[in-house]
CSV table of C-alpha atoms in Angstrom, one decimal:
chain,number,residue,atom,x,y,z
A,269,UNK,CA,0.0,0.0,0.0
A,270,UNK,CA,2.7,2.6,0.4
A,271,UNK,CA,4.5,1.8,-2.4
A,272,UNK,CA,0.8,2.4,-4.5
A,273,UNK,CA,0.4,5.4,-1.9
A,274,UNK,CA,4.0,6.9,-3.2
A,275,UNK,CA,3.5,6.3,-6.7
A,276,UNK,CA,0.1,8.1,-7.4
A,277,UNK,CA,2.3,11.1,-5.2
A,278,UNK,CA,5.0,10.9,-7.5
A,279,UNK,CA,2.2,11.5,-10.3
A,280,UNK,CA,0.7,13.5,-8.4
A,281,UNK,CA,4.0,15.7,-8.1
A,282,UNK,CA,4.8,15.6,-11.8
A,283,UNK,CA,1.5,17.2,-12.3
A,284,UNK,CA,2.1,19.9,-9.3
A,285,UNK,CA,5.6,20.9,-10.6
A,286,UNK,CA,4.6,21.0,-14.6
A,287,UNK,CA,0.9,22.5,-14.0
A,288,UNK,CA,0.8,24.7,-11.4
A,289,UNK,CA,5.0,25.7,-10.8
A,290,UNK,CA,6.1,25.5,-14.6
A,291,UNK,CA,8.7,23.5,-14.1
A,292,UNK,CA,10.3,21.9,-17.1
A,293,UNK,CA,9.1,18.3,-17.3
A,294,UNK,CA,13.1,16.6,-16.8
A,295,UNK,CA,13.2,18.1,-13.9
A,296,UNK,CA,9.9,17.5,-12.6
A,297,UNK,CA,10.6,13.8,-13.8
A,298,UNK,CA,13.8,13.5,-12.2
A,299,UNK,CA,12.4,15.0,-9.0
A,300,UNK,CA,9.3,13.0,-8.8
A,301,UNK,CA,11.7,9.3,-9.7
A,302,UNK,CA,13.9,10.6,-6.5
A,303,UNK,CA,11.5,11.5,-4.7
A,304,UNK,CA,9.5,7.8,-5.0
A,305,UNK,CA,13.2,6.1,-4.9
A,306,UNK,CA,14.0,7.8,-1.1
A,307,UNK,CA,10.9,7.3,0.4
A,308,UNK,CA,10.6,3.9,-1.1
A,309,UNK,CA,14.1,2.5,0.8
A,310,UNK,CA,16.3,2.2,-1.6
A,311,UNK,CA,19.8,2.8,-1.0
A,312,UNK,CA,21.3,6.1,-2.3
A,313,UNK,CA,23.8,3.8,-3.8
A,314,UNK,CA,21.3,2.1,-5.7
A,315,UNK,CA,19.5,5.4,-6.4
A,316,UNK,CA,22.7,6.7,-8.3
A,317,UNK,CA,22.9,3.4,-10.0
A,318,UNK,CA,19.3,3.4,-11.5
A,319,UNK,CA,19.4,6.8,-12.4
A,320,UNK,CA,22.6,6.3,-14.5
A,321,UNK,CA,21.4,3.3,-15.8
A,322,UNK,CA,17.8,4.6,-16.5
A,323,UNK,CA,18.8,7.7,-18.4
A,324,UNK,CA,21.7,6.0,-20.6
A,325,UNK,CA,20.0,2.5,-21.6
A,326,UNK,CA,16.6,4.8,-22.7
A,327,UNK,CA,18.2,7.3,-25.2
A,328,UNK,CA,20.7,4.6,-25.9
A,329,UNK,CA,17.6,3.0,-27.4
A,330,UNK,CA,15.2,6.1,-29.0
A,331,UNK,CA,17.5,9.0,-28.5
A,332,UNK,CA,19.0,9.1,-32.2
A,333,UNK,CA,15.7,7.6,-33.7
A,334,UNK,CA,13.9,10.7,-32.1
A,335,UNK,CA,16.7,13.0,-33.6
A,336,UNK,CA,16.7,11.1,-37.1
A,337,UNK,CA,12.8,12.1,-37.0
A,338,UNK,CA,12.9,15.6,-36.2
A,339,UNK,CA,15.8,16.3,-38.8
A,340,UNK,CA,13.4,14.8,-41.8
A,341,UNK,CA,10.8,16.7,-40.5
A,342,UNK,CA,12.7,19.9,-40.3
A,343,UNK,CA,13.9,19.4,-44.3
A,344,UNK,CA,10.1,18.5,-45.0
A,345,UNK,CA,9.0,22.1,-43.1
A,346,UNK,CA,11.9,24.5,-45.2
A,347,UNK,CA,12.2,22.7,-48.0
A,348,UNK,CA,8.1,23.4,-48.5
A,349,UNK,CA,7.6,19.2,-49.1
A,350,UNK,CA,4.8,19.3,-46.9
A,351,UNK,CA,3.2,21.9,-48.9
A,352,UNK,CA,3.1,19.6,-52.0
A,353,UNK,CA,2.2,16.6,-49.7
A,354,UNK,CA,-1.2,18.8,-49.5
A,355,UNK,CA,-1.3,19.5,-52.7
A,356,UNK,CA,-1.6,15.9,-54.0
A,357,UNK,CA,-3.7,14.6,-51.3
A,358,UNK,CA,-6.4,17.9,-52.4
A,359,UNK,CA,-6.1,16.8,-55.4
A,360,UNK,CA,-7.0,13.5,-54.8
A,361,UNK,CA,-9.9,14.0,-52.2
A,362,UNK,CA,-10.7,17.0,-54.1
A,363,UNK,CA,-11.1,20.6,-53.3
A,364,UNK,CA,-15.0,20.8,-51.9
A,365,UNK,CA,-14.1,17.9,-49.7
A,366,UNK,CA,-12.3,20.3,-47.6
A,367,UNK,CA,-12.6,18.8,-43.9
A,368,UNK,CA,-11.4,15.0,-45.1
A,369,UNK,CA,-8.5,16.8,-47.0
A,370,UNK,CA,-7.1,18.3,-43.9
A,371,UNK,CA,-7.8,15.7,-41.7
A,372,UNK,CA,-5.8,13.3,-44.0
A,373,UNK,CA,-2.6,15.5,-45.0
A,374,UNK,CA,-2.8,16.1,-41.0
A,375,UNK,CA,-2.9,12.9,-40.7
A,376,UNK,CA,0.5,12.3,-42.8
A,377,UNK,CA,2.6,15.2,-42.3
A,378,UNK,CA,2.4,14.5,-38.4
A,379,UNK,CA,4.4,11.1,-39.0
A,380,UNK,CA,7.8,13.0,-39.2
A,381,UNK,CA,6.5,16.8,-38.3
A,382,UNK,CA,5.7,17.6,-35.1
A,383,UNK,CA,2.3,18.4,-34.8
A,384,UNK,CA,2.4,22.1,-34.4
A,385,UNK,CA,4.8,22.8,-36.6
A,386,UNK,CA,3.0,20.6,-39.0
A,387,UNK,CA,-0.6,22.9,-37.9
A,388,UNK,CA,1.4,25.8,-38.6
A,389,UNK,CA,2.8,25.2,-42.5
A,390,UNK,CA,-0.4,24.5,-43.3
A,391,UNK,CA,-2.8,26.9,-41.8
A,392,UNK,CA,-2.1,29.5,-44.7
A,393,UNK,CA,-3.5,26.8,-47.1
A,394,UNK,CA,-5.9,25.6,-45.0
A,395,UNK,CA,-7.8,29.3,-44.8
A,396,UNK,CA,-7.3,29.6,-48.3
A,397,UNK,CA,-9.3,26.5,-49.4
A,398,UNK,CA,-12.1,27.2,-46.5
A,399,UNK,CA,-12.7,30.5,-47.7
A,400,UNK,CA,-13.0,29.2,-51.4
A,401,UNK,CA,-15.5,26.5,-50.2
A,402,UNK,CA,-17.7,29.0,-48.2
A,403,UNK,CA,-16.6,26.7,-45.2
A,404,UNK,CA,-16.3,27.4,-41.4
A,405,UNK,CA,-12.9,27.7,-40.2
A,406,UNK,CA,-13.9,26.1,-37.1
A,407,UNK,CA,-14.5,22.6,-38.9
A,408,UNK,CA,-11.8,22.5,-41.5
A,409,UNK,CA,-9.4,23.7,-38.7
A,410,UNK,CA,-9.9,21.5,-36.0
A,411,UNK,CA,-9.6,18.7,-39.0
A,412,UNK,CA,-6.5,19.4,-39.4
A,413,UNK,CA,-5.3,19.9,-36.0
A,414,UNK,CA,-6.8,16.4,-35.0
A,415,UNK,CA,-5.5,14.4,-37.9
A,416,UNK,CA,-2.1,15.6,-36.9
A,417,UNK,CA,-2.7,14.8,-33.3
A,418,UNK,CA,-4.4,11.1,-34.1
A,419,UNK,CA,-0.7,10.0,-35.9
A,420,UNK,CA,1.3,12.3,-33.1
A,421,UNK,CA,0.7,10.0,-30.3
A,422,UNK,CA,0.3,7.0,-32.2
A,423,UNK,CA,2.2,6.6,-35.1
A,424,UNK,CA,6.2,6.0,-34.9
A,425,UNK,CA,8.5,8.2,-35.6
A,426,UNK,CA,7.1,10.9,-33.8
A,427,UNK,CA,9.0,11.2,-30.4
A,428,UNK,CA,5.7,10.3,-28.1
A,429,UNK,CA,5.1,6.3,-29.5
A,430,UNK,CA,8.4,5.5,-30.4
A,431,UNK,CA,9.7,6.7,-26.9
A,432,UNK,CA,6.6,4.5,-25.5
A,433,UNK,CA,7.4,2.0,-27.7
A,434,UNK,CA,11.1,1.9,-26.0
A,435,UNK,CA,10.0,2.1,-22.6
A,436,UNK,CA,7.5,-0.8,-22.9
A,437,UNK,CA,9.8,-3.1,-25.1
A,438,UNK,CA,7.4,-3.8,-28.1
A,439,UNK,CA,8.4,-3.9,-31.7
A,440,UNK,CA,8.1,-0.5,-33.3
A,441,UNK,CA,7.1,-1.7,-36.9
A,442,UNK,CA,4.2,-3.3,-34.6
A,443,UNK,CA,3.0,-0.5,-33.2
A,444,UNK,CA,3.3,1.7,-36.5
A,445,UNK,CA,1.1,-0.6,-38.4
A,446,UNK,CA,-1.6,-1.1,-35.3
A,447,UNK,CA,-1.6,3.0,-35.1
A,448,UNK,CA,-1.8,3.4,-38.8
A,449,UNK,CA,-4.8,1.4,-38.7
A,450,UNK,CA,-6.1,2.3,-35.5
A,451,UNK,CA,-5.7,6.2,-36.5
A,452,UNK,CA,-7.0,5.8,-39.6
A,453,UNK,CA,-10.2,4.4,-38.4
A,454,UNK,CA,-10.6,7.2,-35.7
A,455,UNK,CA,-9.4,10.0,-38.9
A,456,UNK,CA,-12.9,8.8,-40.0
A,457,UNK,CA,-14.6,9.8,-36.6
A,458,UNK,CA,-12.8,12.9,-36.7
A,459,UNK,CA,-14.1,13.7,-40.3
A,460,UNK,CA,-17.4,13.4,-39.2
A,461,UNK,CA,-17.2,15.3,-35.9
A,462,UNK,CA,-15.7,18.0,-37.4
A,463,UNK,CA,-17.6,18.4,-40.3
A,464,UNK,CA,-20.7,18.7,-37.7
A,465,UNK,CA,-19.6,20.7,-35.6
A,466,UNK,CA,-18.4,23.5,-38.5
A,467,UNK,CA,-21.6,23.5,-39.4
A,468,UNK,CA,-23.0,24.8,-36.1
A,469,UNK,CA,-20.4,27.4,-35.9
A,470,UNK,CA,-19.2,29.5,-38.8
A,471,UNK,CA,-16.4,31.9,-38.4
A,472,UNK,CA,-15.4,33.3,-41.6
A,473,UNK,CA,-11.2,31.9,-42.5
A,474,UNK,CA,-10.3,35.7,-43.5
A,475,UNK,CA,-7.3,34.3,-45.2
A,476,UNK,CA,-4.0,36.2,-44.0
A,477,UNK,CA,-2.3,34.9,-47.1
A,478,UNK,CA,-3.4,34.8,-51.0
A,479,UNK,CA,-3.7,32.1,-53.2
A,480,UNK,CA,-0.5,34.0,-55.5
A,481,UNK,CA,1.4,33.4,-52.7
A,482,UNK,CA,0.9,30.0,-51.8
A,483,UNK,CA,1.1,29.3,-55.7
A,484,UNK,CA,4.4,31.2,-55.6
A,485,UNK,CA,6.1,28.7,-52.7
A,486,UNK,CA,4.4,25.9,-54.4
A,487,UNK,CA,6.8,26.6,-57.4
A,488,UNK,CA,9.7,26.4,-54.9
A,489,UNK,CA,9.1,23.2,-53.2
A,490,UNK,CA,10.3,20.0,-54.9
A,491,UNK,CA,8.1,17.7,-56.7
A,492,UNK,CA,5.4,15.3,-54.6
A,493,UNK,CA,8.0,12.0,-55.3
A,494,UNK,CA,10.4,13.5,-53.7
A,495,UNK,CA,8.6,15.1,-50.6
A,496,UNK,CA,6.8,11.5,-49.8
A,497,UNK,CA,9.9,9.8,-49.8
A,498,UNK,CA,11.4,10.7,-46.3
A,499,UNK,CA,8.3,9.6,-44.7
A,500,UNK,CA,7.0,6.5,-47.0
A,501,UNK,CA,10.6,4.9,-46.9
A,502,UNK,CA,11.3,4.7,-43.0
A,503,UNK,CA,7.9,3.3,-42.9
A,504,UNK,CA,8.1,0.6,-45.4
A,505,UNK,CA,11.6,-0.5,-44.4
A,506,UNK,CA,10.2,-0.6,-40.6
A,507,UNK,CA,7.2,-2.7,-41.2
A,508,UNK,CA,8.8,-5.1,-43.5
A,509,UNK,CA,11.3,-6.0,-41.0
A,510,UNK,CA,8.4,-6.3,-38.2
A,511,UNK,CA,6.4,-8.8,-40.5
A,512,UNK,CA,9.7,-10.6,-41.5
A,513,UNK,CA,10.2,-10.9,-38.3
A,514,UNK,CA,6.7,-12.0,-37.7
A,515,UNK,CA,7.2,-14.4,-39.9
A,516,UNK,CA,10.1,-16.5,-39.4
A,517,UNK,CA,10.1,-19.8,-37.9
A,518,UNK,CA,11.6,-19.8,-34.9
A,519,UNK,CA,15.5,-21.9,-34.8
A,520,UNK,CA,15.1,-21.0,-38.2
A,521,UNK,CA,18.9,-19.8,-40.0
A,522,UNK,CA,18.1,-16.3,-41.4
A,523,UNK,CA,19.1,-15.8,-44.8
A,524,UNK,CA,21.7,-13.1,-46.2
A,525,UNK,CA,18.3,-11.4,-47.7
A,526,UNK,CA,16.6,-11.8,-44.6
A,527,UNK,CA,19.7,-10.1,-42.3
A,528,UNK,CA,20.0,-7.1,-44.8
A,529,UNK,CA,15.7,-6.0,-44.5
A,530,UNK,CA,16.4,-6.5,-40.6
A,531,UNK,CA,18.9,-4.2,-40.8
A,532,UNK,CA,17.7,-1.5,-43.3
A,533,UNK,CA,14.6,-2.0,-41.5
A,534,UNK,CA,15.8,-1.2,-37.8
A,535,UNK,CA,14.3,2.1,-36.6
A,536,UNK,CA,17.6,3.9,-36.9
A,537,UNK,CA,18.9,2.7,-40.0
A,538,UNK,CA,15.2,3.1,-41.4
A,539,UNK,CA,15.4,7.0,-40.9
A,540,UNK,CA,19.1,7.5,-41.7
A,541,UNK,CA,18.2,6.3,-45.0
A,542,UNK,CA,15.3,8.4,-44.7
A,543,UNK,CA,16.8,11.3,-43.8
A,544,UNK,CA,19.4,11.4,-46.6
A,545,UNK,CA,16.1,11.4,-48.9
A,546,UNK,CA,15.1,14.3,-46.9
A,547,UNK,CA,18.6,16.2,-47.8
A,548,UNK,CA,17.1,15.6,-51.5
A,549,UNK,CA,14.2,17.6,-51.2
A,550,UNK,CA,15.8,21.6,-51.8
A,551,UNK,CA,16.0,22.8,-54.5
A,552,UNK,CA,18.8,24.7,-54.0
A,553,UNK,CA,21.4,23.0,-51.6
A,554,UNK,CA,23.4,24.8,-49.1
A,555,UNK,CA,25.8,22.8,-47.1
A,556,UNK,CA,24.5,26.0,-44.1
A,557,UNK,CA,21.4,23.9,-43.5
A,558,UNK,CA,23.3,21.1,-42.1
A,559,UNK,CA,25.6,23.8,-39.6
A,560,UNK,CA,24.9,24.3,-36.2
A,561,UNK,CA,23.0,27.1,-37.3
A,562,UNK,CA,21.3,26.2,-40.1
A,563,UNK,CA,18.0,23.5,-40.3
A,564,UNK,CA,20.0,20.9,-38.4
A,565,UNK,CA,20.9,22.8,-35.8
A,566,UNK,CA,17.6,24.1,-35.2
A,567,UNK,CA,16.0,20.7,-35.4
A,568,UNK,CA,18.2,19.6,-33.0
A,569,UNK,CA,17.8,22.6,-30.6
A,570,UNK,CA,14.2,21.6,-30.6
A,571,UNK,CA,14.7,17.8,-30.5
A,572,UNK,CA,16.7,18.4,-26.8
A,573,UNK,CA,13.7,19.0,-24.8
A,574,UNK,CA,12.2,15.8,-26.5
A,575,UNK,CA,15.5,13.7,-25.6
A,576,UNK,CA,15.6,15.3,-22.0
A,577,UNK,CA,12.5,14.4,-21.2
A,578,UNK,CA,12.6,10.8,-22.5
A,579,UNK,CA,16.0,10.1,-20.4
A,580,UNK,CA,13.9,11.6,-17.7
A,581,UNK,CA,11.2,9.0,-18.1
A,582,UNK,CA,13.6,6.2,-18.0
A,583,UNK,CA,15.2,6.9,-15.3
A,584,UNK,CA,11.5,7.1,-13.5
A,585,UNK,CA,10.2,3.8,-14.9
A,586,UNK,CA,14.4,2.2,-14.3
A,587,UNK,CA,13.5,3.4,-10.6
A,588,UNK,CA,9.7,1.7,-10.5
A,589,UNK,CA,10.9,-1.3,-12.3
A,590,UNK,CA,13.4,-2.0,-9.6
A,591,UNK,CA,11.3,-1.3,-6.5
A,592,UNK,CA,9.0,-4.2,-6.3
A,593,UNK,CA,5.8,-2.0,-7.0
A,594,UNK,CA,4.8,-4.1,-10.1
A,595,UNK,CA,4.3,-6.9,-7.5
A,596,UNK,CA,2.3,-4.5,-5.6
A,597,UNK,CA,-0.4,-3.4,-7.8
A,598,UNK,CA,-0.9,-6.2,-9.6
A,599,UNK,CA,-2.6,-7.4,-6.5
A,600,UNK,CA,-4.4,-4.2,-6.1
A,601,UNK,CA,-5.3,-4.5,-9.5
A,602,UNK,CA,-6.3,-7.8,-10.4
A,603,UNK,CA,-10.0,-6.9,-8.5
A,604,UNK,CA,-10.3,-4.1,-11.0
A,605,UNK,CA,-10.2,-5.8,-13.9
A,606,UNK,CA,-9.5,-3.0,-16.0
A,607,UNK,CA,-7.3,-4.7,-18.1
A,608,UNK,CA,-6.2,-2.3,-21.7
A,609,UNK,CA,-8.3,0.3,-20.2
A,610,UNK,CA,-5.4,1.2,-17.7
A,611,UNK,CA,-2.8,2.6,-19.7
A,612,UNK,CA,-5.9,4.5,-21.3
A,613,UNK,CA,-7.1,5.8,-18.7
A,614,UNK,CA,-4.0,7.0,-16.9
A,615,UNK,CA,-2.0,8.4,-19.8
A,616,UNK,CA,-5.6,10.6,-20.3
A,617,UNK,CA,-6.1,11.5,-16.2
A,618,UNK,CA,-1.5,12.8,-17.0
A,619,UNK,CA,-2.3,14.4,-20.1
A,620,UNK,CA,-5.3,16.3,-19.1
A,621,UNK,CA,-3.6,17.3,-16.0
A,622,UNK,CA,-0.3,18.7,-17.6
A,623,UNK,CA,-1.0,19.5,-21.4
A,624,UNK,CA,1.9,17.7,-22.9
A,625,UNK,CA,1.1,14.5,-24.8
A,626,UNK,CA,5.0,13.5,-25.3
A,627,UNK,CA,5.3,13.5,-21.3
A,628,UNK,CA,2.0,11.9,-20.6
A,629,UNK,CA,3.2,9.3,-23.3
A,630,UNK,CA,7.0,9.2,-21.3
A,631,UNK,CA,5.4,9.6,-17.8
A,632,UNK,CA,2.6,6.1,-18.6
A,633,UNK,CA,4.5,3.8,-20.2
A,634,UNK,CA,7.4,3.7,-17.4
A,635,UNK,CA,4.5,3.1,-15.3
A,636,UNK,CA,2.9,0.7,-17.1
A,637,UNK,CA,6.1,-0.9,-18.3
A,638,UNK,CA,6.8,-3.2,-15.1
A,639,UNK,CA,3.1,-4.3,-15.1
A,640,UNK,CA,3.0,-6.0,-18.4
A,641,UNK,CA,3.6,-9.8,-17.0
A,642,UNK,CA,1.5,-9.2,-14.1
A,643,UNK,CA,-1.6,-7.8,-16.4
A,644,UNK,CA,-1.1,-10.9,-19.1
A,645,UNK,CA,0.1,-8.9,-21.8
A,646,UNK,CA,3.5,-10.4,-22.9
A,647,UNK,CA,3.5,-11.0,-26.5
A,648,UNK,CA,4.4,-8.5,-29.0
A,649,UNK,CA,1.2,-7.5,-30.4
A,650,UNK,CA,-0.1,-7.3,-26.8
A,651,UNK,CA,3.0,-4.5,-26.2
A,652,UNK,CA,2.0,-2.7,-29.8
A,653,UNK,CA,-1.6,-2.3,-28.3
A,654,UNK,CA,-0.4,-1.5,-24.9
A,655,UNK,CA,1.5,1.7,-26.3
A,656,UNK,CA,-1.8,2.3,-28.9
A,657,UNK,CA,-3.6,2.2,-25.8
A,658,UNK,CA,-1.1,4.8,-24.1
A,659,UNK,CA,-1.4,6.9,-26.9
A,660,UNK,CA,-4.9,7.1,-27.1
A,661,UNK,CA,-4.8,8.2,-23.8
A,662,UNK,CA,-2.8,11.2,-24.8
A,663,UNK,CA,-5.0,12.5,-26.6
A,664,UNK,CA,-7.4,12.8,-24.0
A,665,UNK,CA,-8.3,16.0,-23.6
A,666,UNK,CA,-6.7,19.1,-25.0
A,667,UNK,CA,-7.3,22.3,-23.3
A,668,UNK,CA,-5.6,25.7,-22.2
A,669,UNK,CA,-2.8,23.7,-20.8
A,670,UNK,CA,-1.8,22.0,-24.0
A,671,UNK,CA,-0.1,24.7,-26.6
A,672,UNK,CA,-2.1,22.5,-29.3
A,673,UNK,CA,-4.9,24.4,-28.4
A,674,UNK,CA,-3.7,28.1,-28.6
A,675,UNK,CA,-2.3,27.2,-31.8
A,676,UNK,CA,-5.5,26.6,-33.1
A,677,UNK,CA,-7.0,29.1,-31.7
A,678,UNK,CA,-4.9,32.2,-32.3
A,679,UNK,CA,-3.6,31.1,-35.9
A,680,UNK,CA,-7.4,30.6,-37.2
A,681,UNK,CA,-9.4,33.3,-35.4
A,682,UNK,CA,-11.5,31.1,-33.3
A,683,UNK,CA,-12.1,32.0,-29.8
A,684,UNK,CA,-11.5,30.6,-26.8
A,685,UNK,CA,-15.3,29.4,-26.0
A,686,UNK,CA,-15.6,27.8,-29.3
A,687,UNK,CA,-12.0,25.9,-28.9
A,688,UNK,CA,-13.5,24.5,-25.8
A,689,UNK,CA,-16.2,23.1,-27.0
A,690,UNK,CA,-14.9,21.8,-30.9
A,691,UNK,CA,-11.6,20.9,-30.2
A,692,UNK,CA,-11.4,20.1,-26.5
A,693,UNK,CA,-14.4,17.8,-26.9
A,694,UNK,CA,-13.1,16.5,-30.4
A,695,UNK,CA,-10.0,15.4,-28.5
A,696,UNK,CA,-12.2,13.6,-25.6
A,697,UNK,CA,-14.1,11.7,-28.7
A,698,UNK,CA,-11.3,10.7,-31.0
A,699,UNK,CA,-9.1,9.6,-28.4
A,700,UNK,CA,-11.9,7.6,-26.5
A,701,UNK,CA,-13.1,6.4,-30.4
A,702,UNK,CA,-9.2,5.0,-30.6
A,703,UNK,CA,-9.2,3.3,-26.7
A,704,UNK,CA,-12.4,1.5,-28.1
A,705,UNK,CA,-10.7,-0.2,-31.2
A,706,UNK,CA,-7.4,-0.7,-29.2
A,707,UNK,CA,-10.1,-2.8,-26.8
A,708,UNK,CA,-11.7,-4.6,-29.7
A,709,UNK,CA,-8.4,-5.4,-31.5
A,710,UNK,CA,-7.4,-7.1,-28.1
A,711,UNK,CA,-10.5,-9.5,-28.8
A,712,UNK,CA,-8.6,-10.2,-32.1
A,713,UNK,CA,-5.4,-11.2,-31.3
């Protein structure tokens, strides 16, 4: 009981420290695995131990595939790739068909982009083809925003699922293809919500930028081939090694073809070959944009927090795996019965509570991570649905404490009332929507 007692404090802290003190989340990380290791008994030689061990062996695993990630979506950002990324999906799904055509380049461009940066290259177009349609901002607007969120938390390579991914041990090609398909299903939800809900509410787009000018860096981004490269060839390469894997019979010799997709297909090799298609897509090269001040070094300026807070994490769940809590609440829990509902439902109760779906990612899968045994999910597409399940959760909801929400709201004119009750309540459906298929495909496998 007072190993249970001091973990929900330690939660409990992170939230304190990151809500109400602003602290950065390391530090409230690193503070709250301390502060559970002390008053748990552990020696402080033990503690230093842990700590060392917890940081180094977690970015030993995800720390350069999170870098690889943002430095393909950084080339994709400047290079304007994701600009013609939009521009073939529109013209695929079609100009009038606004709301699906946002929700779905969303939907891609969030695989390597960060979601707000990826919300924030394609607002400008986004207003444009609203106010052509005679749409509501509102709708097409928070279409976008969630189909960059859905693939945010659950697609690999974005830094939230494939840190998760780490942190629980399950097979990242795995988990891409069971959040492909679970966030494609829940895109469709979102569709549909949104294209309600615009229709209740219309604020006019009141395009900031014209269609010459979009036109004009249309001309300057590099050809739609090219710009779906860096993100289509990771992803192959990653879930062809996870069904090769899948695959093989166990004892069996591998063959030379066999060993070469495992490697090419490992998440770091996967995106090093990715990101030298992203170093294809200017038009002009300038060996400045790999300096320390050029793209690279701003991608990897922004990737530190990412990285910081990830060896954070694993120093927390390092410290709960070694304390004899899984033990612990698997008796509390086995009563409950709450089974893939857990990591659901505790990723959302973090994520609400603190705003950041990266930490509430980090912050439940260390604490879900030593109760995998104990809660009967042990093979790997049990893990991959584990960290679907996490990421659902993450989702769950956006609000004034989540810079997801102010993006949407300041960059398309909608107030803070109406972002409440679109967005924040889009969030609490798609990500419940996604929970629900995680807990039917657990009826499948």
């Amino acid at each position: 009981m007072i190993s249970i007692l001091l973990l929900v404090a330690s939660v409990l802290l992170i939230i304190l420290l990151t809500v109400k003190l602003k602290v950065h989340p390391f530090l409230a990380l690193l503070g709250a695995a301390i502060f559970f290791a002390l008053f748990s008994g552990m020696s402080l030689d033990t503690i230093v131990t842990l700590v060392n061990d917890g940081f180094g062996i977690t970015l030993g695993k995800i720390g350069i595939v999170i870098v690889l990630g943002v430095i393909i979506g950084a080339f994709l950002e400047h290079s304007g790739g994701a600009y013609k990324l939009a521009e073939v999906v529109l013209r695929i799904i079609g100009k009038k068909r606004v709301h699906a055509a946002m929700g779905i380049v969303g939907f891609i461009v969030s695989i390597p982009v960060f979601a707000d940066s990826g919300f924030i290259i394609l607002n400008p177009l986004n207003k444009s083809l609203t106010k052509k349609a005679g749409l509501s901002i509102v709708g097409t607007a928070t279409a976008l925003i969630l189909g960059l969120m859905i693939t945010h938390v659950l697609v690999p390579p974005t830094p939230g699922p494939i840190a998760a991914a780490g942190i629980i041990g399950a097979d990242v090609g795995l988990v891409m293809l069971i959040g492909l398909i679970i966030g494609a299903l829940s895109l469709v939800v979102a569709i549909i919500y949104c294209k309600k809900m615009g229709a209740r509410t219309y604020i006019d787009p009141n395009p900031d930028i014209t269609e010459e000018i979009i036109q004009e860096k249309m001309k300057q981004a590099p050809n739609a081939f090219k710009s779906f490269l860096p993100i289509l060839i990771p992803i192959l390469l990653i879930v062809g090694k996870s069904i090769m894997d899948f695959n093989m019979v166990e004892g069996q010799e591998p063959s030379d073809l066999v060993k070469f997709i495992s490697f090419v297909g490992s998440p770091i090799i996967a995106l090093i070959i990715g990101m030298f298609f992203a170093f294809l897509l200017p038009k002009k090269w300038d060996k400045e944009m790999l300096s320390t001040t050029g793209w690279v070094g701003k991608a990897l300026a922004d990737a530190s927090n990412i990285i910081l807070i990830t060896g954070a994490g694993g120093i927390f769940g390092t410290i709960l795996q070694n304390s004899g809590i899984a033990d612990t609440l698997a008796e509390s829990l086995s009563g409950a019965n709450l089974g893939i509902w857990l990591p659901f439902l505790l990723c959302a109760a973090i994520k609400t509570a603190q705003g950041s779906s990266t930490v509430a990612l980090i912050t439940t899968a260390s604490i879900i991570a030593p109760l995998l045994i104990t809660m009967g999910f042990t093979s790997e597409i049990d893990k991959a649905l584990v960290v679907s399940a996490i990421g659902a959760g993450a989702m769950v909801v956006s609000h004034a404490n989540d810079s997801g929400f102010w993006i949407l709201t300041q960059f398309s004119g909608i107030d803070v009332n109406t972002g409440y009750r679109v967005y924040t309540l889009g969030t609490l459906v798609v990500g419940t929507t996604a929970a629900l298929l995680v807990f039917l495909a657990t009826f499948l496998f």
